[in-house]
Amino acid sequence: MSYGPLELNGRVAVVIGGTSGIGRAIGHGLAEAGADVIPTSRGKDRVDAAAREIEDRGRRTLRLVSDVSDRISLEHLLDETVRVFGKVDILVNSAGRTKRAPTVDFVEHDWHEIVDTNLTGTLRACQVFGRHMIERGYGRIINIASIASFVALQEVAAYSASKAAVASLTKSLAIEWAPLGVCVNAIAPGVFPTELNRTLLDETERGREFLLRTPMKRFGNVEELAGAAIFLASESASFITGEVLVIDGGLLASGVNH
């Protein structure tokens, strides 16, 4: 089968954290570009709903739950996908969590949970699926970093530290796996309203500051992340690895906006 530069026909993608927010939008985009997509998370109802959305786009899928804190569940996800589809070409790591609190009082248990999900969970998935990709000599891994990979955000030290580490992990895996046919990149979203943060962005000084610092004078739509994921998963990005692609409406470039 031949692949066009931005076509994903015949490709199989697993999107971890693919049942809501950023992961869900990326899953839709990959499906619309031609890939069969398995969106997965911990909640069966969410998995069922996300799978129906992939089928509505004319692509095949599976209904499999997983938890990035549980390596066995990730191995089961890989095994079942390979059993049905024969391979996994694309992995998107979009599972994440955060909590805001002053760092001096931050509960160590919460710190470990955030780091375990955002960083170690990404590592687990990359190890499980990366081994399969290395054995095949082909793979595309897309991690989800953040603008917090580059700049600090007030009172979310655990989240920021974990996302800075995701960017670093992406580069480490990229150089290790580049000779083996596996490209590892990351997308670093700016401010994108989702069900988890919409109230904060719409009703607080923090949200107003984010908007003030974004030169486009608006927040992103999660659908605007899909194009970058399609590109990084496609043959157009065959010589790109170790990159962290920022999609933030100019926020990180911003100095004085008035």
PDB file of C-alpha atoms in Angstrom:
ATOM      1  CA  MET A   1       0.000   0.000   0.000  1.00  0.00           C
ATOM      2  CA  SER A   2       1.284   3.470  -0.873  1.00  0.00           C
ATOM      3  CA  TYR A   3       0.769   6.403   1.449  1.00  0.00           C
ATOM      4  CA  GLY A   4       0.204   9.987   0.391  1.00  0.00           C
ATOM      5  CA  PRO A   5       2.130  12.708   2.206  1.00  0.00           C
ATOM      6  CA  LEU A   6      -0.740  13.654   4.516  1.00  0.00           C
ATOM      7  CA  GLU A   7      -2.881  10.550   4.247  1.00  0.00           C
ATOM      8  CA  LEU A   8      -3.204   7.917   6.948  1.00  0.00           C
ATOM      9  CA  ASN A   9      -5.147   5.321   4.962  1.00  0.00           C
ATOM     10  CA  GLY A  10      -4.283   1.865   6.236  1.00  0.00           C
ATOM     11  CA  ARG A  11      -2.648   3.143   9.411  1.00  0.00           C
ATOM     12  CA  VAL A  12      -3.730   2.044  12.886  1.00  0.00           C
ATOM     13  CA  ALA A  13      -3.650   4.583  15.715  1.00  0.00           C
ATOM     14  CA  VAL A  14      -4.087   4.153  19.462  1.00  0.00           C
ATOM     15  CA  VAL A  15      -5.004   7.331  21.334  1.00  0.00           C
ATOM     16  CA  ILE A  16      -4.544   6.991  25.085  1.00  0.00           C
ATOM     17  CA  GLY A  17      -6.693   9.567  26.817  1.00  0.00           C
ATOM     18  CA  GLY A  18      -8.636   9.654  23.574  1.00  0.00           C
ATOM     19  CA  THR A  19     -12.144   9.879  24.983  1.00  0.00           C
ATOM     20  CA  SER A  20     -12.240  13.557  25.934  1.00  0.00           C
ATOM     21  CA  GLY A  21     -10.677  16.931  25.255  1.00  0.00           C
ATOM     22  CA  ILE A  22      -7.471  17.072  23.262  1.00  0.00           C
ATOM     23  CA  GLY A  23      -7.134  13.317  22.753  1.00  0.00           C
ATOM     24  CA  ARG A  24     -10.685  12.985  21.475  1.00  0.00           C
ATOM     25  CA  ALA A  25     -10.172  15.785  18.932  1.00  0.00           C
ATOM     26  CA  ILE A  26      -6.905  14.254  17.735  1.00  0.00           C
ATOM     27  CA  GLY A  27      -8.586  10.870  17.370  1.00  0.00           C
ATOM     28  CA  HIS A  28     -11.270  12.442  15.201  1.00  0.00           C
ATOM     29  CA  GLY A  29      -8.624  14.081  13.038  1.00  0.00           C
ATOM     30  CA  LEU A  30      -6.640  10.884  12.557  1.00  0.00           C
ATOM     31  CA  ALA A  31      -9.813   9.038  11.570  1.00  0.00           C
ATOM     32  CA  GLU A  32     -10.795  11.731   9.092  1.00  0.00           C
ATOM     33  CA  ALA A  33      -7.312  11.440   7.568  1.00  0.00           C
ATOM     34  CA  GLY A  34      -7.911   7.724   6.987  1.00  0.00           C
ATOM     35  CA  ALA A  35      -6.598   5.894  10.049  1.00  0.00           C
ATOM     36  CA  ASP A  36      -8.419   3.277  12.058  1.00  0.00           C
ATOM     37  CA  VAL A  37      -8.410   4.678  15.599  1.00  0.00           C
ATOM     38  CA  ILE A  38      -8.692   3.065  19.019  1.00  0.00           C
ATOM     39  CA  PRO A  39      -9.559   5.784  21.572  1.00  0.00           C
ATOM     40  CA  THR A  40      -9.027   4.534  25.102  1.00  0.00           C
ATOM     41  CA  SER A  41      -9.217   5.662  28.705  1.00  0.00           C
ATOM     42  CA  ARG A  42     -10.306   4.283  32.083  1.00  0.00           C
ATOM     43  CA  GLY A  43     -14.054   4.790  31.622  1.00  0.00           C
ATOM     44  CA  LYS A  44     -16.012   2.214  29.636  1.00  0.00           C
ATOM     45  CA  ASP A  45     -18.898   4.566  28.854  1.00  0.00           C
ATOM     46  CA  ARG A  46     -16.495   7.169  27.507  1.00  0.00           C
ATOM     47  CA  VAL A  47     -14.673   4.542  25.458  1.00  0.00           C
ATOM     48  CA  ASP A  48     -17.951   3.337  23.959  1.00  0.00           C
ATOM     49  CA  ALA A  49     -18.984   6.894  23.048  1.00  0.00           C
ATOM     50  CA  ALA A  50     -15.607   7.763  21.534  1.00  0.00           C
ATOM     51  CA  ALA A  51     -15.539   4.527  19.537  1.00  0.00           C
ATOM     52  CA  ARG A  52     -18.949   5.324  18.061  1.00  0.00           C
ATOM     53  CA  GLU A  53     -17.589   8.691  16.939  1.00  0.00           C
ATOM     54  CA  ILE A  54     -14.745   6.947  15.117  1.00  0.00           C
ATOM     55  CA  GLU A  55     -17.203   4.567  13.447  1.00  0.00           C
ATOM     56  CA  ASP A  56     -19.373   7.537  12.453  1.00  0.00           C
ATOM     57  CA  ARG A  57     -16.338   8.752  10.509  1.00  0.00           C
ATOM     58  CA  GLY A  58     -16.206   5.509   8.558  1.00  0.00           C
ATOM     59  CA  ARG A  59     -13.255   3.946  10.352  1.00  0.00           C
ATOM     60  CA  ARG A  60     -12.749   0.805  12.370  1.00  0.00           C
ATOM     61  CA  THR A  61     -12.092   0.806  16.096  1.00  0.00           C
ATOM     62  CA  LEU A  62     -12.137  -1.269  19.270  1.00  0.00           C
ATOM     63  CA  ARG A  63     -13.732  -0.725  22.661  1.00  0.00           C
ATOM     64  CA  LEU A  64     -10.873  -1.195  25.109  1.00  0.00           C
ATOM     65  CA  VAL A  65     -10.326   0.495  28.456  1.00  0.00           C
ATOM     66  CA  SER A  66      -6.838   1.189  29.781  1.00  0.00           C
ATOM     67  CA  ASP A  67      -5.044   2.970  32.600  1.00  0.00           C
ATOM     68  CA  VAL A  68      -1.592   4.485  32.155  1.00  0.00           C
ATOM     69  CA  SER A  69      -0.806   3.647  35.773  1.00  0.00           C
ATOM     70  CA  ASP A  70      -1.307  -0.067  34.987  1.00  0.00           C
ATOM     71  CA  ARG A  71       1.259  -1.570  32.627  1.00  0.00           C
ATOM     72  CA  ILE A  72      -0.730  -4.780  32.258  1.00  0.00           C
ATOM     73  CA  SER A  73      -3.717  -2.833  30.910  1.00  0.00           C
ATOM     74  CA  LEU A  74      -1.457  -1.192  28.328  1.00  0.00           C
ATOM     75  CA  GLU A  75      -0.046  -4.546  27.295  1.00  0.00           C
ATOM     76  CA  HIS A  76      -3.596  -5.867  26.909  1.00  0.00           C
ATOM     77  CA  LEU A  77      -4.472  -2.815  24.801  1.00  0.00           C
ATOM     78  CA  LEU A  78      -1.532  -3.504  22.498  1.00  0.00           C
ATOM     79  CA  ASP A  79      -2.189  -7.249  22.287  1.00  0.00           C
ATOM     80  CA  GLU A  80      -5.875  -6.846  21.430  1.00  0.00           C
ATOM     81  CA  THR A  81      -5.185  -4.147  18.852  1.00  0.00           C
ATOM     82  CA  VAL A  82      -2.521  -6.281  17.166  1.00  0.00           C
ATOM     83  CA  ARG A  83      -4.786  -9.327  17.303  1.00  0.00           C
ATOM     84  CA  VAL A  84      -7.527  -7.492  15.407  1.00  0.00           C
ATOM     85  CA  PHE A  85      -5.586  -5.066  13.211  1.00  0.00           C
ATOM     86  CA  GLY A  86      -2.202  -6.760  12.973  1.00  0.00           C
ATOM     87  CA  LYS A  87      -0.169  -3.722  14.042  1.00  0.00           C
ATOM     88  CA  VAL A  88      -0.054  -0.308  15.678  1.00  0.00           C
ATOM     89  CA  ASP A  89       1.487   2.445  13.555  1.00  0.00           C
ATOM     90  CA  ILE A  90       0.642   5.518  15.627  1.00  0.00           C
ATOM     91  CA  LEU A  91       0.515   6.132  19.378  1.00  0.00           C
ATOM     92  CA  VAL A  92      -0.824   9.340  20.903  1.00  0.00           C
ATOM     93  CA  ASN A  93      -0.252   9.853  24.634  1.00  0.00           C
ATOM     94  CA  SER A  94      -2.904  12.287  25.843  1.00  0.00           C
ATOM     95  CA  ALA A  95      -3.802  11.031  29.329  1.00  0.00           C
ATOM     96  CA  GLY A  96      -3.153  13.703  31.935  1.00  0.00           C
ATOM     97  CA  ARG A  97      -4.149  15.300  35.201  1.00  0.00           C
ATOM     98  CA  THR A  98      -3.420  18.453  37.173  1.00  0.00           C
ATOM     99  CA  LYS A  99      -4.203  20.155  40.460  1.00  0.00           C
ATOM    100  CA  ARG A 100      -3.647  23.755  41.522  1.00  0.00           C
ATOM    101  CA  ALA A 101      -2.275  24.504  44.979  1.00  0.00           C
ATOM    102  CA  PRO A 102       0.604  26.513  46.520  1.00  0.00           C
ATOM    103  CA  THR A 103       3.739  24.414  46.153  1.00  0.00           C
ATOM    104  CA  VAL A 104       4.819  24.906  49.759  1.00  0.00           C
ATOM    105  CA  ASP A 105       1.651  23.095  50.860  1.00  0.00           C
ATOM    106  CA  PHE A 106       1.364  20.645  47.970  1.00  0.00           C
ATOM    107  CA  VAL A 107       0.464  17.165  49.187  1.00  0.00           C
ATOM    108  CA  GLU A 108       3.095  14.613  48.222  1.00  0.00           C
ATOM    109  CA  HIS A 109       0.467  12.036  47.294  1.00  0.00           C
ATOM    110  CA  ASP A 110      -1.021  14.464  44.754  1.00  0.00           C
ATOM    111  CA  TRP A 111       2.450  15.182  43.383  1.00  0.00           C
ATOM    112  CA  HIS A 112       3.107  11.479  42.827  1.00  0.00           C
ATOM    113  CA  GLU A 113      -0.283  10.933  41.167  1.00  0.00           C
ATOM    114  CA  ILE A 114       0.269  13.782  38.697  1.00  0.00           C
ATOM    115  CA  VAL A 115       3.804  12.721  37.845  1.00  0.00           C
ATOM    116  CA  ASP A 116       2.765   9.069  37.580  1.00  0.00           C
ATOM    117  CA  THR A 117      -0.011   9.894  35.107  1.00  0.00           C
ATOM    118  CA  ASN A 118       1.607  12.616  33.038  1.00  0.00           C
ATOM    119  CA  LEU A 119       5.219  11.453  32.923  1.00  0.00           C
ATOM    120  CA  THR A 120       5.559   7.841  34.025  1.00  0.00           C
ATOM    121  CA  GLY A 121       2.301   6.918  32.296  1.00  0.00           C
ATOM    122  CA  THR A 122       3.680   8.357  29.066  1.00  0.00           C
ATOM    123  CA  LEU A 123       6.867   6.352  29.571  1.00  0.00           C
ATOM    124  CA  ARG A 124       4.923   3.133  30.187  1.00  0.00           C
ATOM    125  CA  ALA A 125       2.907   3.546  27.014  1.00  0.00           C
ATOM    126  CA  CYS A 126       6.004   4.438  24.994  1.00  0.00           C
ATOM    127  CA  GLN A 127       7.786   1.352  26.303  1.00  0.00           C
ATOM    128  CA  VAL A 128       4.896  -1.019  25.634  1.00  0.00           C
ATOM    129  CA  PHE A 129       4.019   0.285  22.169  1.00  0.00           C
ATOM    130  CA  GLY A 130       7.557   1.348  21.294  1.00  0.00           C
ATOM    131  CA  ARG A 131       8.828  -2.220  21.578  1.00  0.00           C
ATOM    132  CA  HIS A 132       6.185  -3.328  19.055  1.00  0.00           C
ATOM    133  CA  MET A 133       7.111  -0.467  16.717  1.00  0.00           C
ATOM    134  CA  ILE A 134      10.834  -1.219  17.004  1.00  0.00           C
ATOM    135  CA  GLU A 135      10.200  -4.862  16.140  1.00  0.00           C
ATOM    136  CA  ARG A 136       8.281  -3.730  13.022  1.00  0.00           C
ATOM    137  CA  GLY A 137      10.832  -1.054  12.107  1.00  0.00           C
ATOM    138  CA  TYR A 138       8.133   1.607  11.905  1.00  0.00           C
ATOM    139  CA  GLY A 139       6.217   3.859  14.271  1.00  0.00           C
ATOM    140  CA  ARG A 140       4.996   7.347  15.029  1.00  0.00           C
ATOM    141  CA  ILE A 141       4.639   8.416  18.660  1.00  0.00           C
ATOM    142  CA  ILE A 142       3.066  11.759  19.556  1.00  0.00           C
ATOM    143  CA  ASN A 143       3.236  12.829  23.188  1.00  0.00           C
ATOM    144  CA  ILE A 144       1.248  15.714  24.621  1.00  0.00           C
ATOM    145  CA  ALA A 145       3.476  18.278  26.298  1.00  0.00           C
ATOM    146  CA  SER A 146       2.345  21.798  27.252  1.00  0.00           C
ATOM    147  CA  ILE A 147       3.379  25.431  27.245  1.00  0.00           C
ATOM    148  CA  ALA A 148       4.188  24.541  30.873  1.00  0.00           C
ATOM    149  CA  SER A 149       7.032  22.463  29.423  1.00  0.00           C
ATOM    150  CA  PHE A 150       8.744  25.807  28.750  1.00  0.00           C
ATOM    151  CA  VAL A 151       7.382  28.389  31.194  1.00  0.00           C
ATOM    152  CA  ALA A 152       6.041  28.185  34.729  1.00  0.00           C
ATOM    153  CA  LEU A 153       2.342  28.513  35.479  1.00  0.00           C
ATOM    154  CA  GLN A 154       1.315  29.781  38.890  1.00  0.00           C
ATOM    155  CA  GLU A 155       0.692  27.086  41.530  1.00  0.00           C
ATOM    156  CA  VAL A 156       0.813  24.056  39.228  1.00  0.00           C
ATOM    157  CA  ALA A 157       4.396  22.988  39.893  1.00  0.00           C
ATOM    158  CA  ALA A 158       3.698  19.265  39.685  1.00  0.00           C
ATOM    159  CA  TYR A 159       1.952  19.607  36.335  1.00  0.00           C
ATOM    160  CA  SER A 160       4.631  21.938  34.956  1.00  0.00           C
ATOM    161  CA  ALA A 161       7.466  19.700  36.126  1.00  0.00           C
ATOM    162  CA  SER A 162       5.798  16.628  34.637  1.00  0.00           C
ATOM    163  CA  LYS A 163       5.210  18.321  31.281  1.00  0.00           C
ATOM    164  CA  ALA A 164       8.774  19.665  31.131  1.00  0.00           C
ATOM    165  CA  ALA A 165       9.880  16.092  31.680  1.00  0.00           C
ATOM    166  CA  VAL A 166       7.555  14.835  28.911  1.00  0.00           C
ATOM    167  CA  ALA A 167       9.335  17.173  26.485  1.00  0.00           C
ATOM    168  CA  SER A 168      12.702  15.858  27.652  1.00  0.00           C
ATOM    169  CA  LEU A 169      11.547  12.233  27.496  1.00  0.00           C
ATOM    170  CA  THR A 170      10.318  12.814  23.945  1.00  0.00           C
ATOM    171  CA  LYS A 171      13.790  13.930  22.873  1.00  0.00           C
ATOM    172  CA  SER A 172      15.503  11.054  24.673  1.00  0.00           C
ATOM    173  CA  LEU A 173      13.303   8.442  23.024  1.00  0.00           C
ATOM    174  CA  ALA A 174      13.655  10.175  19.665  1.00  0.00           C
ATOM    175  CA  ILE A 175      17.423   9.841  19.541  1.00  0.00           C
ATOM    176  CA  GLU A 176      17.363   6.263  20.825  1.00  0.00           C
ATOM    177  CA  TRP A 177      14.721   5.066  18.387  1.00  0.00           C
ATOM    178  CA  ALA A 178      15.537   7.147  15.292  1.00  0.00           C
ATOM    179  CA  PRO A 179      17.799   4.439  13.796  1.00  0.00           C
ATOM    180  CA  LEU A 180      15.035   1.892  14.418  1.00  0.00           C
ATOM    181  CA  GLY A 181      12.322   3.524  12.303  1.00  0.00           C
ATOM    182  CA  VAL A 182      10.339   5.130  15.134  1.00  0.00           C
ATOM    183  CA  CYS A 183       9.776   8.898  15.167  1.00  0.00           C
ATOM    184  CA  VAL A 184       8.918  10.406  18.555  1.00  0.00           C
ATOM    185  CA  ASN A 185       7.582  13.951  18.728  1.00  0.00           C
ATOM    186  CA  ALA A 186       5.315  15.990  20.956  1.00  0.00           C
ATOM    187  CA  ILE A 187       2.634  18.630  20.633  1.00  0.00           C
ATOM    188  CA  ALA A 188       2.636  21.419  23.227  1.00  0.00           C
ATOM    189  CA  PRO A 189      -0.828  22.992  23.345  1.00  0.00           C
ATOM    190  CA  GLY A 190      -1.373  26.481  24.633  1.00  0.00           C
ATOM    191  CA  VAL A 191      -4.733  27.362  26.136  1.00  0.00           C
ATOM    192  CA  PHE A 192      -7.564  25.181  24.870  1.00  0.00           C
ATOM    193  CA  PRO A 193     -10.881  25.194  26.740  1.00  0.00           C
ATOM    194  CA  THR A 194     -12.097  21.717  27.670  1.00  0.00           C
ATOM    195  CA  GLU A 195     -14.682  20.407  30.084  1.00  0.00           C
ATOM    196  CA  LEU A 196     -11.983  20.379  32.784  1.00  0.00           C
ATOM    197  CA  ASN A 197     -10.839  24.000  32.548  1.00  0.00           C
ATOM    198  CA  ARG A 198     -13.605  25.977  30.849  1.00  0.00           C
ATOM    199  CA  THR A 199     -14.919  27.571  34.047  1.00  0.00           C
ATOM    200  CA  LEU A 200     -11.424  28.632  35.080  1.00  0.00           C
ATOM    201  CA  LEU A 201     -10.733  30.227  31.720  1.00  0.00           C
ATOM    202  CA  ASP A 202     -14.069  31.993  31.435  1.00  0.00           C
ATOM    203  CA  GLU A 203     -14.563  33.241  34.972  1.00  0.00           C
ATOM    204  CA  THR A 204     -11.196  33.964  36.617  1.00  0.00           C
ATOM    205  CA  GLU A 205      -8.333  36.457  36.470  1.00  0.00           C
ATOM    206  CA  ARG A 206      -6.091  33.572  35.435  1.00  0.00           C
ATOM    207  CA  GLY A 207      -8.206  33.004  32.339  1.00  0.00           C
ATOM    208  CA  ARG A 208      -8.217  36.710  31.526  1.00  0.00           C
ATOM    209  CA  GLU A 209      -4.417  36.817  31.843  1.00  0.00           C
ATOM    210  CA  PHE A 210      -4.047  33.883  29.474  1.00  0.00           C
ATOM    211  CA  LEU A 211      -6.212  35.699  26.954  1.00  0.00           C
ATOM    212  CA  LEU A 212      -4.293  38.944  27.366  1.00  0.00           C
ATOM    213  CA  ARG A 213      -1.002  37.160  26.710  1.00  0.00           C
ATOM    214  CA  THR A 214      -2.268  35.352  23.585  1.00  0.00           C
ATOM    215  CA  PRO A 215      -1.663  37.535  20.513  1.00  0.00           C
ATOM    216  CA  MET A 216      -4.527  35.945  18.559  1.00  0.00           C
ATOM    217  CA  LYS A 217      -6.874  37.287  21.277  1.00  0.00           C
ATOM    218  CA  ARG A 218      -8.729  34.012  21.615  1.00  0.00           C
ATOM    219  CA  PHE A 219      -8.274  30.552  23.016  1.00  0.00           C
ATOM    220  CA  GLY A 220      -7.709  27.577  20.759  1.00  0.00           C
ATOM    221  CA  ASN A 221     -10.281  25.038  19.666  1.00  0.00           C
ATOM    222  CA  VAL A 222      -9.157  21.468  20.316  1.00  0.00           C
ATOM    223  CA  GLU A 223      -9.906  20.673  16.667  1.00  0.00           C
ATOM    224  CA  GLU A 224      -7.000  22.996  15.780  1.00  0.00           C
ATOM    225  CA  LEU A 225      -4.594  20.432  17.239  1.00  0.00           C
ATOM    226  CA  ALA A 226      -5.646  17.687  14.856  1.00  0.00           C
ATOM    227  CA  GLY A 227      -3.718  18.990  11.854  1.00  0.00           C
ATOM    228  CA  ALA A 228      -0.424  18.880  13.732  1.00  0.00           C
ATOM    229  CA  ALA A 229      -1.110  15.311  14.846  1.00  0.00           C
ATOM    230  CA  ILE A 230      -1.991  14.240  11.302  1.00  0.00           C
ATOM    231  CA  PHE A 231       1.214  15.835  10.029  1.00  0.00           C
ATOM    232  CA  LEU A 232       3.443  14.206  12.656  1.00  0.00           C
ATOM    233  CA  ALA A 233       1.784  10.819  12.051  1.00  0.00           C
ATOM    234  CA  SER A 234       2.150  11.068   8.272  1.00  0.00           C
ATOM    235  CA  GLU A 235       4.907  10.404   5.781  1.00  0.00           C
ATOM    236  CA  SER A 236       5.328  14.179   5.426  1.00  0.00           C
ATOM    237  CA  ALA A 237       7.072  14.058   8.821  1.00  0.00           C
ATOM    238  CA  SER A 238       9.317  11.084   8.033  1.00  0.00           C
ATOM    239  CA  PHE A 239      12.503  13.076   8.807  1.00  0.00           C
ATOM    240  CA  ILE A 240      11.147  14.825  11.903  1.00  0.00           C
ATOM    241  CA  THR A 241      11.865  13.415  15.346  1.00  0.00           C
ATOM    242  CA  GLY A 242      12.572  14.895  18.759  1.00  0.00           C
ATOM    243  CA  GLU A 243      10.496  17.989  18.056  1.00  0.00           C
ATOM    244  CA  VAL A 244       8.052  19.665  20.430  1.00  0.00           C
ATOM    245  CA  LEU A 245       5.574  21.551  18.251  1.00  0.00           C
ATOM    246  CA  VAL A 246       3.981  24.463  20.112  1.00  0.00           C
ATOM    247  CA  ILE A 247       0.392  25.358  19.167  1.00  0.00           C
ATOM    248  CA  ASP A 248      -0.500  28.346  21.307  1.00  0.00           C
ATOM    249  CA  GLY A 249      -1.716  31.290  19.227  1.00  0.00           C
ATOM    250  CA  GLY A 250       1.628  33.007  19.824  1.00  0.00           C
ATOM    251  CA  LEU A 251       1.551  32.909  23.637  1.00  0.00           C
ATOM    252  CA  LEU A 252       5.155  31.806  24.128  1.00  0.00           C
ATOM    253  CA  ALA A 253       6.342  34.403  21.633  1.00  0.00           C
ATOM    254  CA  SER A 254       4.425  37.129  23.390  1.00  0.00           C
ATOM    255  CA  GLY A 255       6.072  40.049  25.109  1.00  0.00           C
ATOM    256  CA  VAL A 256       4.095  43.275  25.458  1.00  0.00           C
ATOM    257  CA  ASN A 257       0.735  43.054  23.708  1.00  0.00           C
ATOM    258  CA  HIS A 258      -0.436  46.631  24.344  1.00  0.00           C
TER     259      HIS A 258
END
